Amino acid sequence: MPFLNALVRFLGAVVLTYLGLLAVTFFIGRVVPIDPVLAIVGDRAPEHVIARVREELGLNLPLWKQFLIYLGKVLQGDFGTSVLSSNPVMQDIRRVFPATLELATLGTIIGAGIGIPLGVWAAVRRGGVADQMVRVMALIGYSVPIFWLGLMALVVFYARLGWVGGPGRIDVVYEYTLTPWSGIMLLDTALAGEWEAFGNAFSHLILPASLLGYFSMAYISRMTRSFMLNELAQEYVVTARAKGLSEARIIWRHALRNAAVPLVTVVALSYAGLLEGSVLTETVFAWPGLGLYITNSLQNADMNAVLGGTIVVGSVFIGLNLLSDLLYRTLDPRTRTR
Amino acid sequence: MSALLTVEDLRIAFPNRDGDPVEAVRGVSFSLGRERLGIVGESGSGKSQTGRAILGLTPPQAIVTARTLAFDGIDLLKAAPAERRALRGARIGMVLQDPKYSLNPVMTVGDQIVEALQAHENVGDREARERALAMLAAVQIDRPARVFGLYPHEVSGGMGQRVMIAMMLIADPDLLIADEPTSALDVTVQLQVLSILDRLVGERGMGLIFISHDLRLVSSFCDRVLVIYAGRVVEEIAAADLGAAQHPYTRGLLACLPRLGEHRHPLPVLSRDPEWAR
Amino acid sequence: MTELARNDQTWRAWLLSDRPQSRRQASLGRLYSGWRTFSRNRLAMVGLAIILALIVVAVFANALAPYSPYEGDLARTRLLPPSAAHWLGTDDQGRDILSRIIHGSRITLFVVVLVAILAAPIGLLVGTVAGYAGGWVDSALMRVTDIFLAFPRLILALAFVAALGPGIENAVIAIAITSWPPYARIARAETLTVRRADYIAAVELMGASSWRIVFRHIMPLCLASVIVRVTLDMAGIILTAAGLGFLGLGAQPPMPEWGALISNGRLYVLDQWWVAAAPGAAIFIVSLAFNLLGDGLRDALDPKAGS
């Protein structure tokens, strides 16, 4: 069973990567210059109080034991308590994560929805208008600071033109009439039948989502183009032409279906990239998601919250890697064995 | 007899790095009825490009010119792209060299055959499937229903090439161009595939252009042989008269064929005269 | 005049000779033909010109900046729009934005150079050692590399800076720590292609130590592809550093780091947009230049990899 073998090896690598991630966050937690004991008791506490708290926190144990305890806690979703909100970090993250998910998902839908057809077009008409467009878009996408573009977009589309809602997810007027159910604003407003609020939420979402969509599109269209150029040069395309198939069928059914196999990984990577980029975008748009949560915690030296957020983003990264690998296997019949 | 295919002074040029055209095929002429024509030449001689030019499948940067390039009275060079596409698969088919690359890896064998049929005939899915199964049976595949659902990587090279033949013959073309159809296969499988090709072409009364570098194979399989060297026809001869070939290049090719009981030392080497290419 | 022209001719012939007489002639010749390919790429030349200009600006910042980057006139020159006196306007402290950007180029250059100096050798060492040693050393090193590759780089850099404390040096260290893995991958791939070569076997037979082989014979061969990759990564490094600055984790005030300038301008962006606009444009232009240069270098050194 080569398929099963490969899967086991792959899952092993995933577990190892995850352990690596936790080792790094553990390490970062340990080298923080702030002594966690002093953070709790204050620097005027008597010697025996410090010693007692040190013991309670397990800081007198050998490092590997501390790591095991840390591992056990993290795997149960216990990231400690946030100094800033005095809630468990996991609870905070659960509250803010849907906002990030909503933003990154819409961004990826925009990026893939426009980027893939554009990339195909660029490959088919090589050197043509679409090809130049993809080239320029990618160059700009790789060179422009996302937070700056976001600010400039706010100035133009919100302050000057008034086409979109400003920072935040929804106007304050609607904020308290809404019962958060999924935390996905568009879903919650639509389910409640609050179409006015839905429209308002959409006007807030569309600018940051388009911005993320642009970066995703720049990357996806460039990769689609190069995969399609590769596929269109294959012999099976000559066969398809020799059969007298239409160009449209050759491009979309034959070549793109083959290019889709590596594209899955690209889309997953770009999705992960948007989740990560949320740290900067959410700050610009005052979007109350995980990114803003991490930045706020950073500025207040709330290490539990920072590391909890890092672990969550890292876990999503690893999860997306796993998902794209599984999708790859289902899309490519050559990796399946009967 | 009016010819099925007439080729007169066919030239195919490719721009080189500086953009100047370099001719790969330089004035090839022949005509073909419902017979088997072999085109023999070494790699780069232009034999494959000749075959692709007939179908209109030369790369986009290639410049194809000819005094005549006509198929069944249709001027191919003047035909609209849609018209040429309608010919491809329906009236002219092509079998490529290696089924490992020439079949789409992410589509089942059956879907690829059905697609070839449905591109040209208005056939329902059920009937298309039945005709595809019948075609698979015609290329001597034992369990067509099983093979129908397989992906290309799950069939052997010989079976893949039979699938390819089935796919190209399902719309019942008048002319089949086979570009090195057996050179990627094992020797034992080669004969099997050739005999299937031989029988189907005979039964359907089709024209066949058999492109190969293997003179012996071509001479045993075809009625007539065209020997190409450096983009030019150096000899056109009936397969039966091959022993009386005039051109030194053809004679050289023949001399390379080993015969039983013959003492060969040193091994003959193919000599090339730059004069022939002029 | 004619003498000079003929000299020029012979030099070119010497450089492009099919039969170089010495190792130096061969490598100079290769460099020259690489330069010929590269210099034909107009966009890459634009990129190179911008980067050279950046270096000049950074070196002569004191002479070029019309005002002090640190002191402004709070009473008279606060938040002025672009004008003849202040080409790019002034910020909330009354400081000339152009002068701050000019001085900020030093920080950008400092970050780029330092990250390259830190990350490239780590990646090169890990990759060549893994590739040459093979076996469990290879597996272990590549495992670690893969783990780092699977991480979210920006967030990890954030966490590192949070731990080390904000500041430009710590930002550089954090970026370097998260950016070496791709170089290790490339160096390993290159090493694998040469390690079975006869000349490596010849050096082995002459009794050279493994370290000597890695350092003297394998690393130089991997250098070109790593340099190309580093150049292509420069834009990403600049953007990450600016992002850290924007979040207040990079250079600390009053340093005129470009990302921090945008962060400062953010407060007034709806009315005084120029405060944030100009430093962002500077980041964009320099990143673009590195991308153009990197593309050009890649095409010149490896024609196959070009699109």
Coordinates of N, CA and C in Angstrom, one line a residue, chain A residues 13-14 16-17 20-22 24-25 27-28 31-33 126 135 139-148 151-152 154-155 158-160 222 225 229 275-277 279-280 283-286 294-295 298-299 303 306-307 309-310 313-314 317-318 321, chain C residues 43 143 146-156 158-165 235-236 239 242-244 246-249 258-259 262-263 265-266 269-273 276-281 283-285 287-289 291-292 295 298 307:
Chain A
A13 N 5.2 13.7 9.5 CA 5.9 15.0 9.3 C 5.0 16.2 9.9
V14 N 3.7 16.0 9.7 CA 2.8 17.0 10.2 C 2.9 17.1 11.8
L16 N 5.4 16.2 13.6 CA 6.8 16.7 13.9 C 6.8 18.2 13.7
T17 N 6.2 18.7 12.7 CA 6.1 20.2 12.4 C 5.4 20.9 13.6
G20 N 7.5 21.1 16.5 CA 8.5 22.1 16.3 C 7.9 23.5 16.6
L21 N 6.7 23.7 16.1 CA 6.0 25.0 16.3 C 5.9 25.2 17.8
L22 N 5.4 24.2 18.6 CA 5.2 24.4 20.0 C 6.6 24.6 20.7
V24 N 9.1 26.1 19.5 CA 9.6 27.4 19.2 C 8.8 28.4 20.1
T25 N 7.4 28.2 20.2 CA 6.7 29.1 21.0 C 7.1 29.0 22.5
F27 N 10.0 28.1 23.6 CA 11.3 28.8 23.7 C 11.1 30.3 23.8
I28 N 10.3 30.8 22.9 CA 10.0 32.3 22.9 C 9.5 32.7 24.3
V31 N 12.4 32.8 26.9 CA 13.5 33.8 26.8 C 13.0 35.3 26.9
V32 N 11.7 35.4 27.1 CA 11.1 36.7 27.3 C 11.8 37.4 28.5
P33 N 12.3 38.6 28.3 CA 13.1 39.2 29.4 C 12.2 39.5 30.6
R126 N -0.2 34.5 -24.8 CA 1.1 34.9 -24.2 C 1.6 36.1 -24.9
R135 N 1.6 40.3 -15.3 CA 3.0 40.6 -15.0 C 3.1 41.9 -14.1
L139 N 4.1 42.2 -10.1 CA 5.2 43.0 -9.7 C 4.8 44.0 -8.6
I140 N 3.6 44.6 -8.8 CA 3.1 45.6 -7.8 C 2.8 44.8 -6.5
G141 N 2.1 43.7 -6.7 CA 1.7 42.9 -5.5 C 2.9 42.5 -4.7
Y142 N 4.0 42.2 -5.3 CA 5.2 41.7 -4.6 C 5.9 42.9 -4.0
S143 N 5.6 44.1 -4.4 CA 6.5 45.2 -4.0 C 5.8 46.2 -3.1
V144 N 4.5 46.2 -3.0 CA 3.8 47.3 -2.3 C 3.5 46.9 -0.9
P145 N 3.7 47.7 0.1 CA 3.3 47.4 1.5 C 1.8 47.3 1.6
I146 N 1.3 46.2 2.1 CA -0.2 46.1 2.1 C -0.8 47.1 3.0
F147 N -0.2 47.4 4.2 CA -0.8 48.3 5.1 C -0.9 49.7 4.5
W148 N 0.1 50.1 3.7 CA 0.1 51.4 3.1 C -1.0 51.5 2.0
L151 N -4.2 52.0 3.7 CA -4.5 53.4 4.1 C -4.9 54.2 3.0
M152 N -4.1 54.1 1.9 CA -4.4 54.9 0.7 C -5.8 54.6 0.2
L154 N -8.3 53.6 1.9 CA -9.3 54.2 2.8 C -9.5 55.7 2.5
V155 N -8.3 56.4 2.3 CA -8.4 57.8 1.9 C -9.3 58.0 0.7
Y158 N -13.1 55.7 1.0 CA -13.9 56.0 2.2 C -14.0 57.5 2.4
A159 N -12.9 58.1 2.6 CA -12.9 59.5 3.0 C -13.3 60.4 1.8
R160 N -12.7 60.2 0.6 CA -13.0 61.1 -0.5 C -14.3 60.7 -1.3
R222 N -0.3 34.7 -11.4 CA 1.0 34.4 -11.9 C 1.3 32.9 -11.9
R225 N -0.7 31.1 -14.6 CA -0.1 31.3 -15.9 C 1.0 30.3 -16.1
L229 N 1.0 27.4 -18.9 CA 2.0 27.3 -20.0 C 2.6 25.9 -20.0
L275 N -4.3 34.9 6.0 CA -4.5 34.9 7.5 C -3.4 35.5 8.2
E276 N -2.2 35.3 7.7 CA -1.0 35.9 8.3 C -1.0 37.4 8.1
G277 N -1.3 37.8 6.9 CA -1.3 39.2 6.5 C -2.3 40.0 7.3
V279 N -2.6 40.4 10.3 CA -2.0 41.2 11.3 C -1.9 42.7 10.9
L280 N -1.4 42.9 9.6 CA -1.3 44.3 9.2 C -2.6 44.9 8.7
T283 N -5.0 45.8 11.4 CA -4.6 47.0 12.2 C -5.1 48.3 11.4
V284 N -4.9 48.3 10.1 CA -5.2 49.4 9.3 C -6.7 49.7 9.3
F285 N -7.5 48.6 9.2 CA -9.0 48.7 9.1 C -9.7 48.6 10.4
A286 N -8.9 48.6 11.5 CA -9.5 48.4 12.8 C -10.5 47.2 12.8
I294 N -3.6 40.0 18.2 CA -2.2 39.7 18.4 C -1.4 41.0 18.5
T295 N -1.7 42.0 17.6 CA -1.0 43.3 17.7 C -1.3 44.0 19.0
L298 N 0.6 42.4 21.7 CA 2.1 42.7 21.5 C 2.4 44.0 22.2
Q299 N 1.6 45.0 21.9 CA 1.9 46.3 22.3 C 1.7 46.4 23.8
M303 N 2.1 38.3 26.7 CA 2.8 37.2 26.0 C 1.9 35.9 25.8
V306 N -0.1 36.6 22.8 CA 0.7 36.6 21.6 C 1.0 35.2 21.2
L307 N 1.5 34.4 22.1 CA 1.9 33.0 21.8 C 0.7 32.2 21.4
G309 N -2.1 33.3 20.0 CA -2.4 33.6 18.6 C -1.4 33.0 17.6
T310 N -0.1 33.0 18.0 CA 0.9 32.4 17.1 C 0.6 31.0 16.9
V313 N -2.5 30.5 14.5 CA -2.2 30.8 13.1 C -1.3 29.7 12.6
G314 N -0.3 29.3 13.4 CA 0.6 28.2 13.0 C -0.2 26.9 12.7
F317 N -2.0 27.1 9.5 CA -1.0 26.9 8.4 C -0.8 25.4 8.2
I318 N -0.5 24.7 9.3 CA -0.2 23.3 9.2 C -1.5 22.5 8.7
N321 N -1.8 23.0 5.0 CA -0.9 22.2 4.3 C -1.4 20.8 4.2
Chain C
L43 N 14.4 46.5 -17.8 CA 13.7 46.6 -16.5 C 14.7 46.3 -15.4
R143 N 14.6 18.3 8.1 CA 13.4 18.3 8.9 C 13.2 19.6 9.6
D146 N 12.2 22.2 7.1 CA 10.8 22.1 6.7 C 9.9 22.7 7.8
I147 N 10.3 22.4 9.0 CA 9.5 22.9 10.1 C 9.4 24.4 10.1
F148 N 10.6 25.0 9.8 CA 10.6 26.5 9.8 C 9.8 27.0 8.6
L149 N 9.9 26.2 7.4 CA 9.2 26.7 6.2 C 7.7 26.6 6.4
A150 N 7.2 25.7 7.3 CA 5.8 25.5 7.4 C 5.2 26.6 8.3
F151 N 6.1 27.4 9.0 CA 5.6 28.4 9.9 C 5.1 29.7 9.2
P152 N 4.2 30.4 9.8 CA 3.8 31.7 9.3 C 5.0 32.7 9.7
R153 N 5.7 33.2 8.7 CA 6.9 33.9 8.9 C 6.7 35.2 9.6
L154 N 5.7 36.0 9.2 CA 5.5 37.3 9.8 C 5.1 37.2 11.3
I155 N 4.2 36.3 11.5 CA 3.7 36.1 12.9 C 4.9 35.6 13.8
L156 N 5.7 34.7 13.2 CA 6.8 34.2 14.0 C 7.8 35.3 14.3
L158 N 7.0 38.4 14.5 CA 6.4 39.2 15.6 C 6.6 38.7 17.0
A159 N 6.4 37.3 17.1 CA 6.6 36.7 18.4 C 8.0 36.8 18.9
F160 N 9.0 36.7 17.9 CA 10.4 36.8 18.3 C 10.7 38.2 18.8
V161 N 10.2 39.2 18.1 CA 10.4 40.6 18.5 C 9.8 40.9 19.8
A162 N 8.6 40.3 20.0 CA 7.9 40.5 21.3 C 8.7 40.0 22.4
A163 N 9.4 38.8 22.2 CA 10.2 38.2 23.2 C 11.5 39.0 23.4
L164 N 12.1 39.5 22.3 CA 13.4 40.1 22.4 C 13.3 41.6 22.8
G165 N 12.1 42.1 22.6 CA 11.9 43.6 22.8 C 11.9 44.3 21.5
A235 N 12.8 42.3 -1.4 CA 11.6 43.1 -1.4 C 10.8 42.6 -0.2
G236 N 10.7 41.2 0.0 CA 9.9 40.7 1.1 C 10.5 41.1 2.4
L239 N 9.6 44.7 3.0 CA 8.2 44.8 3.4 C 7.9 44.3 4.8
A242 N 9.3 46.9 7.2 CA 8.4 48.0 7.3 C 7.1 47.7 8.1
G243 N 6.7 46.4 7.9 CA 5.5 46.0 8.6 C 5.7 46.0 10.1
L244 N 6.9 45.5 10.5 CA 7.2 45.5 11.9 C 7.3 47.0 12.4
F246 N 5.7 49.5 11.2 CA 4.4 50.0 11.2 C 3.6 49.6 12.5
L247 N 3.9 48.4 12.9 CA 3.2 47.9 14.2 C 3.9 48.4 15.4
G248 N 5.0 49.2 15.2 CA 5.7 49.8 16.4 C 6.7 48.8 17.0
L249 N 7.1 47.7 16.3 CA 8.0 46.8 16.8 C 9.4 46.8 16.2
W258 N 10.9 53.9 7.5 CA 9.8 54.2 6.6 C 8.5 53.6 7.1
G259 N 8.5 52.4 7.6 CA 7.3 51.8 8.1 C 6.7 52.6 9.3
I262 N 4.9 55.7 8.1 CA 3.6 55.4 7.7 C 2.7 55.3 8.9
S263 N 3.2 54.6 9.9 CA 2.4 54.4 11.2 C 2.0 55.7 11.8
G265 N 1.9 58.6 10.2 CA 1.1 59.3 9.3 C -0.4 58.8 9.3
R266 N -0.5 57.6 9.8 CA -1.8 57.0 9.8 C -2.8 57.8 10.6
V269 N -4.2 60.4 8.4 CA -4.3 60.1 6.9 C -5.5 60.6 6.2
L270 N -6.6 60.7 6.9 CA -7.8 61.1 6.3 C -7.8 62.6 5.8
D271 N -7.0 63.4 6.5 CA -6.9 64.8 6.1 C -5.6 65.2 5.6
Q272 N -4.5 64.7 6.2 CA -3.1 65.0 5.7 C -2.5 63.7 5.1
W273 N -3.1 63.3 4.0 CA -2.7 62.0 3.4 C -1.2 61.9 3.1
A276 N 1.6 59.9 5.2 CA 1.7 58.5 5.0 C 2.1 58.1 3.6
A277 N 1.6 58.9 2.7 CA 1.8 58.5 1.2 C 3.2 58.4 0.8
A278 N 4.1 59.4 1.2 CA 5.4 59.5 0.6 C 6.3 58.3 1.1
P279 N 6.3 58.0 2.4 CA 7.2 56.9 2.8 C 6.8 55.5 2.2
G280 N 5.4 55.4 2.0 CA 4.9 54.1 1.4 C 5.4 54.0 0.0
A281 N 5.4 55.2 -0.7 CA 5.8 55.2 -2.1 C 7.3 54.8 -2.2
I283 N 9.0 52.9 0.0 CA 9.1 51.4 0.2 C 8.8 50.7 -1.1
F284 N 7.7 51.1 -1.8 CA 7.2 50.5 -3.0 C 8.3 50.6 -4.1
I285 N 8.9 51.7 -4.3 CA 9.9 51.9 -5.3 C 11.1 51.0 -5.1
S287 N 11.3 48.3 -3.2 CA 11.0 46.9 -3.3 C 10.9 46.5 -4.8
L288 N 10.2 47.3 -5.5 CA 10.1 47.1 -7.0 C 11.4 46.9 -7.6
A289 N 12.4 47.8 -7.2 CA 13.7 47.8 -7.8 C 14.4 46.4 -7.5
N291 N 12.9 43.6 -6.9 CA 12.2 42.6 -7.7 C 12.7 42.6 -9.1
L292 N 12.8 43.7 -9.7 CA 13.2 43.8 -11.1 C 14.7 43.3 -11.2
D295 N 14.7 39.5 -10.8 CA 14.2 38.8 -12.1 C 15.3 38.8 -13.1
R298 N 18.2 36.4 -12.3 CA 17.8 35.0 -12.4 C 17.8 34.6 -13.9
S307 N 10.7 33.0 -17.3 CA 9.3 32.6 -17.6 C 9.0 32.7 -19.1

